[in-house]
Amino acid sequence: MVHGPCGTININYPYMRDGQCCKSFPKQFKDDTEENVNGYPIYRRRATEPVQVGKYSFDNRWVGPYNPWLLKTFNEHINVEVCASVKCVKYLYKYVYKGHDAASVKIQKQGALDHDEILSFVEGRYVSAPEAMWRINEFNLSHKSHTVVHLAVHLPQQQPIVYQDGQEAQAIERAALRKTTLTSWFELNKNDPSAHNIFYSDIPQYYVFDKSTTNWKKRQRGGQNVIGRLPVVSILDTERYYLRMLLLRKSGAISFDDILTINGLRCITFQQACQEYGLLRGDQQWHDALNEAAQFQSPRQLRMLFAMICGFGEVEDVPDLWVQHQVSLCEDFVHRYSEQTGPHYALADIEELLTIYNLSLQKLHLPTVDLPASVLERANFDVVEEQAKANSYTMQLNSEQRNVVEILLSAVYNNAADTPKCYFLDGPAGTGKTFVYSTLLHTIRGRGDDVIPVASTGIAATLLIGGRTAHSVFKIPIDLNATSTCNLKPNTKEADMLLKTKLIVWDEAPMTHVHAFLAVDRLLQDLTKCKEPFGGKVILLGGDFRQVLPVILRGSRTLTVASSLKKHALWLKFHKLYLTKNMRTLESERDFGAWLLDIGEKKSGSTIQLPLQCYPSIQDPIHQLYSDIDFSSVTPQELKGRAILTVNNELSMEINNKVLEFMPGNETVYKAVDMIMSEDPQDQLTFPEEFLNSLTPTGLPPYELKLKIGCIVMLLRNLAPSKGLCNGTRLIIAKLQQNIIQAKSIDGTETFLIPRIPLIPSQTNMPFKFKRMQFPIRLAFSMTINKSQGQTFEKICLVLNEPILVMDNSMLAYQEHDLLNLFLW
C-alpha cells in the first residue's frame, strides 16, 4: 500500500494538483496517532529506514492507511480510514445507496437527441456473482436499527396538501378533516394527561401515529428503537423556524395559542414567544435577570451582577441597561447620600468592578465620574501593613524557604549582569511554595515596589494576594501555537504595569502549555526592547511536575510531555530551586508522605501496591462514599467535604446525576440555547439545534442542567477571580430562579449571583464552532482528577476505570488526604 511517489520527484503523477499531492503525501513521521484533526486522524508513522523500489526510495511516509487482514483476504489494494466526524457519516451514507459506476456509449448523428434513461440503466447494469447470490437468496440489501418518524412542523392552517389538477377543493376539504402529527399531538395532550410531560420530538417513543384515523395511540412495544425527527427549517422561513424551536422545548401544548403563551402572556408571533422564553439573543434576558435579582438581593450584589453581565453577556445597549435599572443599582447610595449624588457613587463602584473584565465606564459609553477614594478599594497596598506582614512571614520561614526568598530578593534588587533572572521553584504539595510566594509579595510591596502574582488556574490565583490568572494578565490567546502572540498592546495601563513590576510570580506553571510561556516571552521582550528571556524581568515559576501537566485534548503521553516547558530549550534558562521539607504532614503521616513522593518520582517501580484499607468494601463509589449519610435529610455541610474523582468528564457527569437523584427537594432543569457560529445558512441546516444539544464539550455545562437547592456545583469560568469566583470554585446552590441562580461559597460566608452567559468551547475536535447560552456551572459531587487540583476534601473515592495518560496524575488524588478516607476503583 505504497502511494506514488508524487511531488517533485514525479510531477506527472495523477494525484498532483497545482504542484502538490492532493492526498498530502509524503506524510510526516509521528510517534503516536492523533485523532480527529479536521475529521481525519494523523496516524503513527515510525521513522524507518528507506527501501529502494525500482528507481524510487520509499519509507513510512509514503504508506497509505491499510488493514493487513483485508489486504491478505482480498489480495487487492484497499485503503482504510477512520471515519470520525459528522460529515464522514453523511459522505458514507450517500455512497451506500448511490450504486455502482456505469456508462453506456452510443454513436448517433450530430444534432439528434435520442436518450432512453431506462434502457441506459438496463444496458449499463452489471450484477456480479456475489451480488447475484445475495439477491437470489433475498437477503436484506440494507438495515436500519431504528425507525425514524417524520413529524410535521407547520404554521396554523398551513399544513402541506397533496392534490391532483382539478381536485384542489376536494383536497382542501379532506385536509380540514384530517389531522397532522402536530395537530394530533395537540389533541393527545387534551385527552391524555400522561402525555403532558413528553416533548413533541419524543412522542413516537411512547405513541404510534395511526394514519387511517390520524390519531396518536399508545405504543405497546418497540419504543426504544424509534426516533422522532422534526424536519430542519431554514431561518429564512422565520415563523416556522421559531415554531420548531418552541416545539423542541415545550411539552403538553394543546394548541398553537398554547405554544404562543409564555408565562401567561399571549404573544403575537412565534419569534416573540421565543424572545419571551429566553431563546433569542438580545438585552431582554439581561433586563429579566436584573429585575429578578432586585427582588431579593442588595444593591451591592446587583452592581456585581451588572458588571458580570457587561463582562460576559454581549449586551447590545449597556447605557439603556443602566438607565432602566438605575434605581435598584443605586438604592443604598441614594439612601446614604442623595438622589443626585447616589448614582455617581454607584457608577464609581461599577467602574471598580468592571476592571475585573478589563472594561471601564468609558468603554461601555456610561457616564464617567471622579472615583471617590472612600468608596473604592484600589489595588494599591499599604506599605506599612505590608512591611509588618513581611516581617511576620520571614520569621516563620524554614531554612529552605528562607534561602529561596533571599535568592529571589537578591535577583530583584541586584543589578549585576551575571545574576540569573529566571527561576523555577520545585516542591511537592505541603512544602510551602505558596508561603514563599506570599513572603515575597509582602516584602516587595512593603518596599513600595510592584509585583505581579499570576497562576495557571483560577483556584491557584485566589491563594495569591492580588493574584489573577496568567491568561487575563498577559492576554494569552485561547488557541495557542508555537508562534502565538499575546493580545496586549503597548502604551496601555496593562503594559505599563508589566514594565514597572519588579517580579513576576507564576504558580502552577507545569500545568501551562509551553506555547503560553513563549508568547509571554515575546510580549515582555517587545515591551522592554530587551532580547533577554522574558525581557530581562525577574520571573519565578513554581509548581510540581509530579502532578498535572498541560491538558491536551485526546493527547497521548508523548504529546502531553512534549507540551511541557521542560521539553523546550527555554527551560535551560531557568535556575532551579527546591523545597523538600513537608510542613503540613504530621509525624504519623511521614511514611505515607514519603511513599507518595516515591510514586511521583517513580522510585516505587512499575507496580504500586496500595494498603488494603484503600480498596472498597462496596462495589459502588456512590454508596461507598455516602454510606453513612441519610440523603432524606442531608445538608450541604455533609456533602462539601466529599468527592468522587474520575479520569474523564463523561463518567463524572453520570455520577453527578445519580447523586442528585438521591438528594431531597424538587429538581429544576435549565435548558441551554445552542447556536452555530457561522453566517452560512447551509451550516444551520447541516448541524440542527437538537444535534448541538446532544454535545457536551470539555469546559461547557450540559444542555440540560439539573439542579436542586443545596447541591454542590463548580464554576466553569473565571467570573470574578478577585471575588473568589474562579474556574473550579465549588459553590452551594441557595436559590434557583428562572434567570438567576443564587449560590453561596463552600464555607457559607459569601453569597453570589450567577447569570446565564454565552459559552464557547475552547478546544473541540468538531469541524464547526458553536455557542451555548447557559449558567456556567456543573454539578460537583464528582469531578475529574485535573479539576480537583487545589481542592480540599475529607473523604474521596478515586475511580480509575481507564488508564491515566500521565501516570503521575494519580498523585494528585492522594495528596494531603487521610489514607483511611481514600478508596480506589
XYZ file of N, CA and C in Angstrom, residues 372-541:
510
model
N -14.370 58.308 43.877
C -14.100 58.667 45.278
C -13.253 57.606 45.962
N -12.170 58.034 46.558
C -11.270 57.085 47.237
C -11.952 56.405 48.403
N -12.954 57.073 49.000
C -13.648 56.482 50.149
C -14.529 55.308 49.761
N -14.879 55.246 48.480
C -15.771 54.184 48.031
C -14.988 53.002 47.480
N -13.906 53.301 46.753
C -13.221 52.246 46.008
C -12.085 51.623 46.809
N -11.899 50.354 46.620
C -10.775 49.649 47.215
C -9.729 49.466 46.120
N -8.769 50.334 46.066
C -7.785 50.299 44.988
C -6.798 49.170 45.219
N -6.090 48.851 44.151
C -5.139 47.747 44.212
C -3.852 48.142 44.941
N -3.704 49.448 45.270
C -2.517 49.874 45.998
C -2.513 49.270 47.404
N -1.357 48.806 47.820
C -1.234 48.169 49.123
C -0.590 49.137 50.105
N -0.989 49.057 51.357
C -0.428 49.899 52.406
C 0.981 49.414 52.722
N 1.964 50.295 52.518
C 3.370 49.906 52.653
C 3.686 49.460 54.085
N 3.192 50.209 55.068
C 3.470 49.869 56.463
C 2.883 48.504 56.827
N 1.643 48.274 56.382
C 0.997 46.989 56.666
C 1.728 45.844 55.977
N 2.184 46.084 54.739
C 2.911 45.049 54.008
C 4.247 44.744 54.672
N 4.920 45.780 55.177
C 6.194 45.552 55.881
C 5.993 44.697 57.123
N 4.918 44.988 57.845
C 4.636 44.205 59.061
C 4.373 42.743 58.711
N 3.593 42.507 57.655
C 3.315 41.127 57.238
C 4.591 40.443 56.755
N 5.429 41.196 56.037
C 6.679 40.623 55.542
C 7.562 40.175 56.697
N 7.665 40.988 57.742
C 8.483 40.627 58.905
C 7.923 39.390 59.600
N 6.588 39.330 59.700
C 5.961 38.182 60.358
C 6.186 36.902 59.558
N 6.015 36.985 58.249
C 6.192 35.805 57.400
C 7.652 35.354 57.388
N 8.583 36.327 57.350
C 10.002 35.980 57.274
C 10.447 35.202 58.507
N 9.902 35.556 59.650
C 10.261 34.867 60.888
C 9.806 33.411 60.899
N 8.812 33.085 60.098
C 8.266 31.724 60.095
C 8.895 30.827 59.038
N 9.795 31.368 58.227
C 10.404 30.575 57.146
C 11.346 29.521 57.717
N 11.341 28.334 57.102
C 12.377 27.363 57.442
C 13.621 27.664 56.601
N 14.654 26.902 56.777
C 15.934 27.217 56.122
C 15.819 27.164 54.596
N 15.118 26.154 54.061
C 14.965 26.046 52.617
C 14.181 27.229 52.063
N 13.091 27.554 52.710
C 12.258 28.661 52.249
C 13.003 29.988 52.342
N 13.740 30.181 53.419
C 14.494 31.423 53.596
C 15.539 31.584 52.484
N 16.187 30.476 52.133
C 17.185 30.514 51.069
C 16.560 30.946 49.740
N 15.375 30.416 49.432
C 14.687 30.786 48.192
C 14.332 32.266 48.195
N 13.792 32.763 49.308
C 13.401 34.173 49.399
C 14.616 35.082 49.227
N 15.720 34.738 49.875
C 16.923 35.568 49.776
C 17.465 35.595 48.353
N 17.442 34.445 47.674
C 17.927 34.392 46.288
C 17.066 35.270 45.384
N 15.748 35.211 45.554
C 14.853 35.997 44.698
C 14.989 37.491 44.980
N 15.068 37.879 46.248
C 15.220 39.301 46.586
C 16.546 39.843 46.062
N 17.571 39.018 46.111
C 18.863 39.427 45.567
C 18.771 39.641 44.058
N 18.024 38.750 43.376
C 17.865 38.898 41.926
C 17.067 40.150 41.576
N 16.087 40.484 42.412
C 15.239 41.651 42.142
C 16.012 42.945 42.334
N 16.822 43.015 43.402
C 17.457 44.285 43.757
C 18.953 44.320 43.453
N 19.469 43.245 42.876
C 20.876 43.220 42.477
C 20.940 43.322 40.960
N 21.555 44.362 40.457
C 21.586 44.600 39.008
C 22.816 44.015 38.338
N 23.512 43.122 39.022
C 24.704 42.524 38.421
C 24.327 41.744 37.171
N 25.162 41.823 36.148
C 24.854 41.211 34.850
C 24.812 39.694 34.936
N 25.605 39.113 35.854
C 25.666 37.650 35.924
C 24.592 37.053 36.836
N 23.692 37.889 37.386
C 22.631 37.370 38.254
C 21.519 36.757 37.416
N 21.171 35.491 37.672
C 20.064 34.883 36.899
C 18.758 35.634 37.122
N 17.933 35.674 36.092
C 16.645 36.373 36.175
C 15.454 35.418 36.118
N 15.679 34.181 35.671
C 14.584 33.210 35.532
C 14.775 32.074 36.546
N 13.733 31.813 37.343
C 13.834 30.805 38.393
C 12.621 29.879 38.343
N 12.860 28.633 38.755
C 11.753 27.685 38.914
C 11.851 27.071 40.300
N 10.744 27.190 41.056
C 10.678 26.637 42.412
C 9.938 25.311 42.375
N 10.673 24.238 42.624
C 10.105 22.890 42.608
C 9.856 22.431 44.044
N 8.645 21.920 44.266
C 8.349 21.407 45.597
C 7.050 20.634 45.618
N 7.015 19.461 46.233
C 5.756 18.717 46.366
C 4.761 19.506 47.210
N 3.507 19.104 47.155
C 2.477 19.771 47.946
C 2.821 19.696 49.426
N 2.624 20.819 50.124
C 2.870 20.858 51.557
C 4.234 21.374 51.940
N 5.094 21.669 50.959
C 6.446 22.144 51.277
C 6.508 23.653 51.444
N 5.382 24.357 51.201
C 5.332 25.785 51.492
C 5.632 26.702 50.327
N 5.338 26.268 49.115
C 5.570 27.149 47.951
C 4.722 28.412 48.065
N 3.429 28.253 48.381
C 2.542 29.415 48.479
C 3.003 30.356 49.589
N 3.534 29.820 50.674
C 4.029 30.661 51.767
C 5.244 31.475 51.307
N 6.080 30.867 50.477
C 7.236 31.583 49.922
C 6.760 32.716 49.013
N 5.762 32.402 48.151
C 5.231 33.452 47.269
C 4.692 34.622 48.103
N 3.922 34.322 49.138
C 3.311 35.377 49.956
C 4.376 36.228 50.627
N 5.443 35.582 51.104
C 6.533 36.329 51.736
C 7.173 37.297 50.752
N 7.411 36.843 49.533
C 7.988 37.707 48.501
C 7.055 38.861 48.155
N 5.757 38.560 48.032
C 4.791 39.596 47.682
C 4.758 40.683 48.754
N 4.669 40.285 50.024
C 4.620 41.266 51.114
C 5.927 42.059 51.206
N 7.056 41.387 51.023
C 8.352 42.067 51.159
C 8.545 43.128 50.083
N 8.266 42.762 48.830
C 8.483 43.713 47.733
C 7.475 44.854 47.807
N 6.218 44.543 48.126
C 5.222 45.603 48.271
C 5.529 46.483 49.477
N 6.105 45.889 50.493
C 6.486 46.664 51.661
C 7.597 47.653 51.366
N 8.341 47.437 50.303
C 9.376 48.381 49.881
C 8.851 49.391 48.864
N 7.533 49.342 48.626
C 6.924 50.309 47.714
C 7.032 49.948 46.259
N 7.400 48.699 45.947
C 7.541 48.263 44.550
C 6.375 47.378 44.145
N 6.269 47.186 42.832
C 5.174 46.380 42.278
C 5.634 44.951 42.022
N 4.716 44.025 42.214
C 4.951 42.615 41.913
C 3.660 42.054 41.334
N 3.765 41.188 40.339
C 2.593 40.627 39.674
C 2.502 39.135 39.983
N 1.514 38.725 40.784
C 1.310 37.290 41.026
C 0.251 36.734 40.070
N 0.576 35.663 39.362
C -0.368 35.013 38.466
C -0.322 33.510 38.720
N -1.318 32.814 38.199
C -1.359 31.359 38.327
C -2.004 30.778 37.074
N -1.767 29.513 36.856
C -2.307 28.854 35.663
C -3.789 28.570 35.783
N -4.301 28.506 37.013
C -5.723 28.252 37.221
C -6.304 29.315 38.138
N -7.612 29.508 38.042
C -8.285 30.483 38.887
C -8.202 30.125 40.353
N -8.333 28.825 40.655
C -8.267 28.386 42.058
C -6.913 28.736 42.654
N -5.837 28.448 41.928
C -4.499 28.755 42.437
C -4.298 30.263 42.566
N -4.911 31.063 41.676
C -4.759 32.524 41.724
C -5.363 33.102 43.001
N -6.425 32.487 43.506
C -7.065 33.010 44.720
C -6.189 32.838 45.951
N -5.206 31.942 45.890
C -4.309 31.726 47.028
C -3.211 32.772 47.095
N -3.051 33.572 46.027
C -2.040 34.624 45.992
C -2.729 35.968 46.211
N -2.198 36.785 47.082
C -2.806 38.077 47.386
C -2.693 38.983 46.161
N -3.844 39.377 45.611
C -3.839 40.163 44.378
C -3.613 39.324 43.148
N -3.738 38.001 43.282
C -3.443 37.109 42.173
C -4.524 37.086 41.108
N -4.121 36.845 39.876
C -5.023 36.698 38.745
C -4.514 35.565 37.866
N -5.334 35.135 36.937
C -4.885 34.080 36.029
C -3.890 34.647 35.032
N -2.970 33.816 34.609
C -1.945 34.260 33.657
C -2.575 34.714 32.351
N -3.631 34.031 31.918
C -4.283 34.399 30.660
C -4.860 35.805 30.724
N -5.422 36.205 31.883
C -6.031 37.522 31.982
C -4.987 38.625 32.090
N -3.867 38.373 32.750
C -2.838 39.398 32.926
C -2.074 39.640 31.631
N -1.654 38.555 30.980
C -0.822 38.692 29.784
C -1.622 38.653 28.485
N -2.938 38.473 28.596
C -3.812 38.387 27.416
C -3.338 37.265 26.490
N -3.095 36.100 27.092
C -2.660 34.937 26.313
C -3.851 34.412 25.518
N -3.710 34.178 24.221
C -4.846 33.673 23.435
C -5.238 32.263 23.855
N -6.513 31.927 23.628
C -7.016 30.600 23.986
C -6.429 29.539 23.067
N -6.490 29.798 21.753
C -5.937 28.855 20.774
C -4.467 29.170 20.573
N -3.623 28.314 21.120
C -2.186 28.566 21.114
C -1.469 27.726 20.081
N -0.403 28.301 19.525
C 0.547 27.535 18.719
C 1.941 28.080 18.984
N 2.931 27.544 18.295
C 4.319 27.900 18.588
C 4.639 29.355 18.280
N 3.831 30.021 17.475
C 4.122 31.412 17.098
C 3.077 32.393 17.638
N 2.250 31.964 18.578
C 1.195 32.830 19.116
C 1.791 34.045 19.823
N 1.052 35.143 19.788
C 1.448 36.355 20.495
C 0.324 36.788 21.427
N 0.683 37.478 22.494
C -0.304 37.942 23.469
C -1.066 39.150 22.914
N -2.328 39.235 23.278
C -3.179 40.319 22.780
C -3.128 41.540 23.693
N -1.927 41.945 24.067
C -1.745 43.100 24.942
C -0.959 44.160 24.176
N -1.525 45.339 24.083
C -0.924 46.406 23.285
C 0.003 47.269 24.133
N 1.075 47.805 23.526
C 1.943 48.734 24.262
C 1.224 50.051 24.533
N 1.782 50.828 25.432
C 1.233 52.140 25.795
C -0.176 52.038 26.381
N -0.430 50.946 27.070
C -1.693 50.785 27.782
C -1.401 50.632 29.267
N -2.454 50.713 30.083
C -2.286 50.566 31.528
C -1.704 49.206 31.868
N -2.150 48.174 31.155
C -1.663 46.822 31.428
C -0.179 46.693 31.077
N 0.206 47.286 29.935
C 1.616 47.231 29.522
C 2.495 48.006 30.499
N 2.008 49.155 30.965
C 2.764 49.962 31.928
C 2.965 49.193 33.233
N 1.952 48.422 33.641
C 2.053 47.619 34.857
C 3.158 46.574 34.715
N 3.277 45.956 33.547
C 4.311 44.944 33.324
C 5.695 45.573 33.316
N 5.812 46.784 32.791
C 7.107 47.449 32.740
C 7.582 47.856 34.137
N 6.654 48.232 35.022
C 7.015 48.712 36.349
C 7.307 47.587 37.326
N 6.812 46.414 37.070
C 6.904 45.346 38.073
C 8.339 44.894 38.296
N 8.630 44.563 39.545
C 9.961 44.078 39.909
C 10.069 42.553 39.787
N 8.931 41.884 39.973
C 8.949 40.414 39.994
C 7.624 39.886 39.465
N 7.696 38.817 38.681
C 6.508 38.085 38.236
C 6.549 36.710 38.898
N 5.501 36.402 39.648
C 5.376 35.090 40.298
C 4.283 34.315 39.567
N 4.611 33.113 39.114
C 3.676 32.312 38.301
C 3.529 30.942 38.961
N 2.406 30.716 39.641
C 2.175 29.455 40.347
C 1.542 28.421 39.411
N 1.713 27.149 39.753
C 1.194 26.013 38.971
C 1.650 26.089 37.518
N 2.900 26.487 37.320
C 3.441 26.640 35.968
C 3.463 25.326 35.171
N 3.701 24.157 35.793
C 3.720 22.920 34.996
C 2.409 22.634 34.259
N 1.294 23.236 34.704
C 0.009 22.991 34.045
C -0.149 23.802 32.763
N 0.751 24.756 32.510
C 0.626 25.657 31.367
C 1.405 25.131 30.178
N 0.807 25.237 29.002
C 1.456 24.793 27.765
C 2.675 25.656 27.482
N 3.721 25.053 26.963
C 4.958 25.784 26.675
C 4.720 26.930 25.705
N 3.730 26.801 24.828
C 3.454 27.883 23.881
C 3.006 29.153 24.602
N 2.368 29.030 25.755
C 1.969 30.208 26.529
C 3.199 30.936 27.061
N 4.187 30.187 27.548
C 5.414 30.818 28.032
C 6.159 31.514 26.894
N 6.165 30.899 25.725
C 6.830 31.520 24.578
C 6.125 32.815 24.185
N 4.794 32.824 24.262
C 4.047 34.036 23.931
C 4.347 35.154 24.918
N 4.408 34.826 26.219
C 4.735 35.824 27.237
C 6.167 36.306 27.074
N 7.058 35.405 26.720
C 8.454 35.779 26.469
C 8.530 36.816 25.348
N 7.811 36.583 24.261
C 7.795 37.555 23.153
C 7.208 38.890 23.600
N 6.121 38.828 24.367
C 5.471 40.057 24.828
C 6.430 40.915 25.648
N 7.080 40.323 26.640
C 7.959 41.087 27.515
C 9.184 41.594 26.768
N 9.696 40.820 25.821
C 10.817 41.304 25.016
C 10.416 42.501 24.166
N 9.191 42.464 23.612
C 8.712 43.585 22.802
C 8.513 44.839 23.654
N 7.959 44.673 24.868
C 7.671 45.824 25.715
C 8.948 46.464 26.255
N 9.898 45.635 26.677
C 11.116 46.149 27.303
C 12.211 46.478 26.296
N 12.024 46.062 25.022
C 13.053 46.242 23.992
C 14.353 45.547 24.394
N 14.188 44.449 25.129
C 15.338 43.685 25.601
C 15.199 42.246 25.115
N 16.248 41.708 24.534
C 16.192 40.376 23.930
C 16.553 39.255 24.905
N 16.745 39.588 26.172
C 16.968 38.536 27.161
C 15.650 37.787 27.401
N 15.734 36.558 27.941
C 14.482 35.822 28.229
C 13.537 36.645 29.097
N 12.291 36.714 28.688
C 11.239 37.455 29.387
C 11.612 38.936 29.572
N 12.324 39.461 28.585
C 12.656 40.888 28.570
C 13.537 41.321 29.724
N 14.269 40.394 30.328
C 15.140 40.746 31.443
C 14.413 40.888 32.767
N 13.091 40.627 32.800
C 12.327 40.701 34.039
C 12.642 39.486 34.917
N 12.660 39.704 36.228
C 12.841 38.584 37.152
C 11.516 37.839 37.242
N 11.547 36.559 36.935
C 10.324 35.755 36.913
C 10.551 34.485 37.719
N 9.588 34.172 38.567
C 9.631 32.953 39.382
C 8.462 32.069 39.004
N 8.757 30.932 38.402
C 7.741 29.922 38.135
C 7.783 28.911 39.276
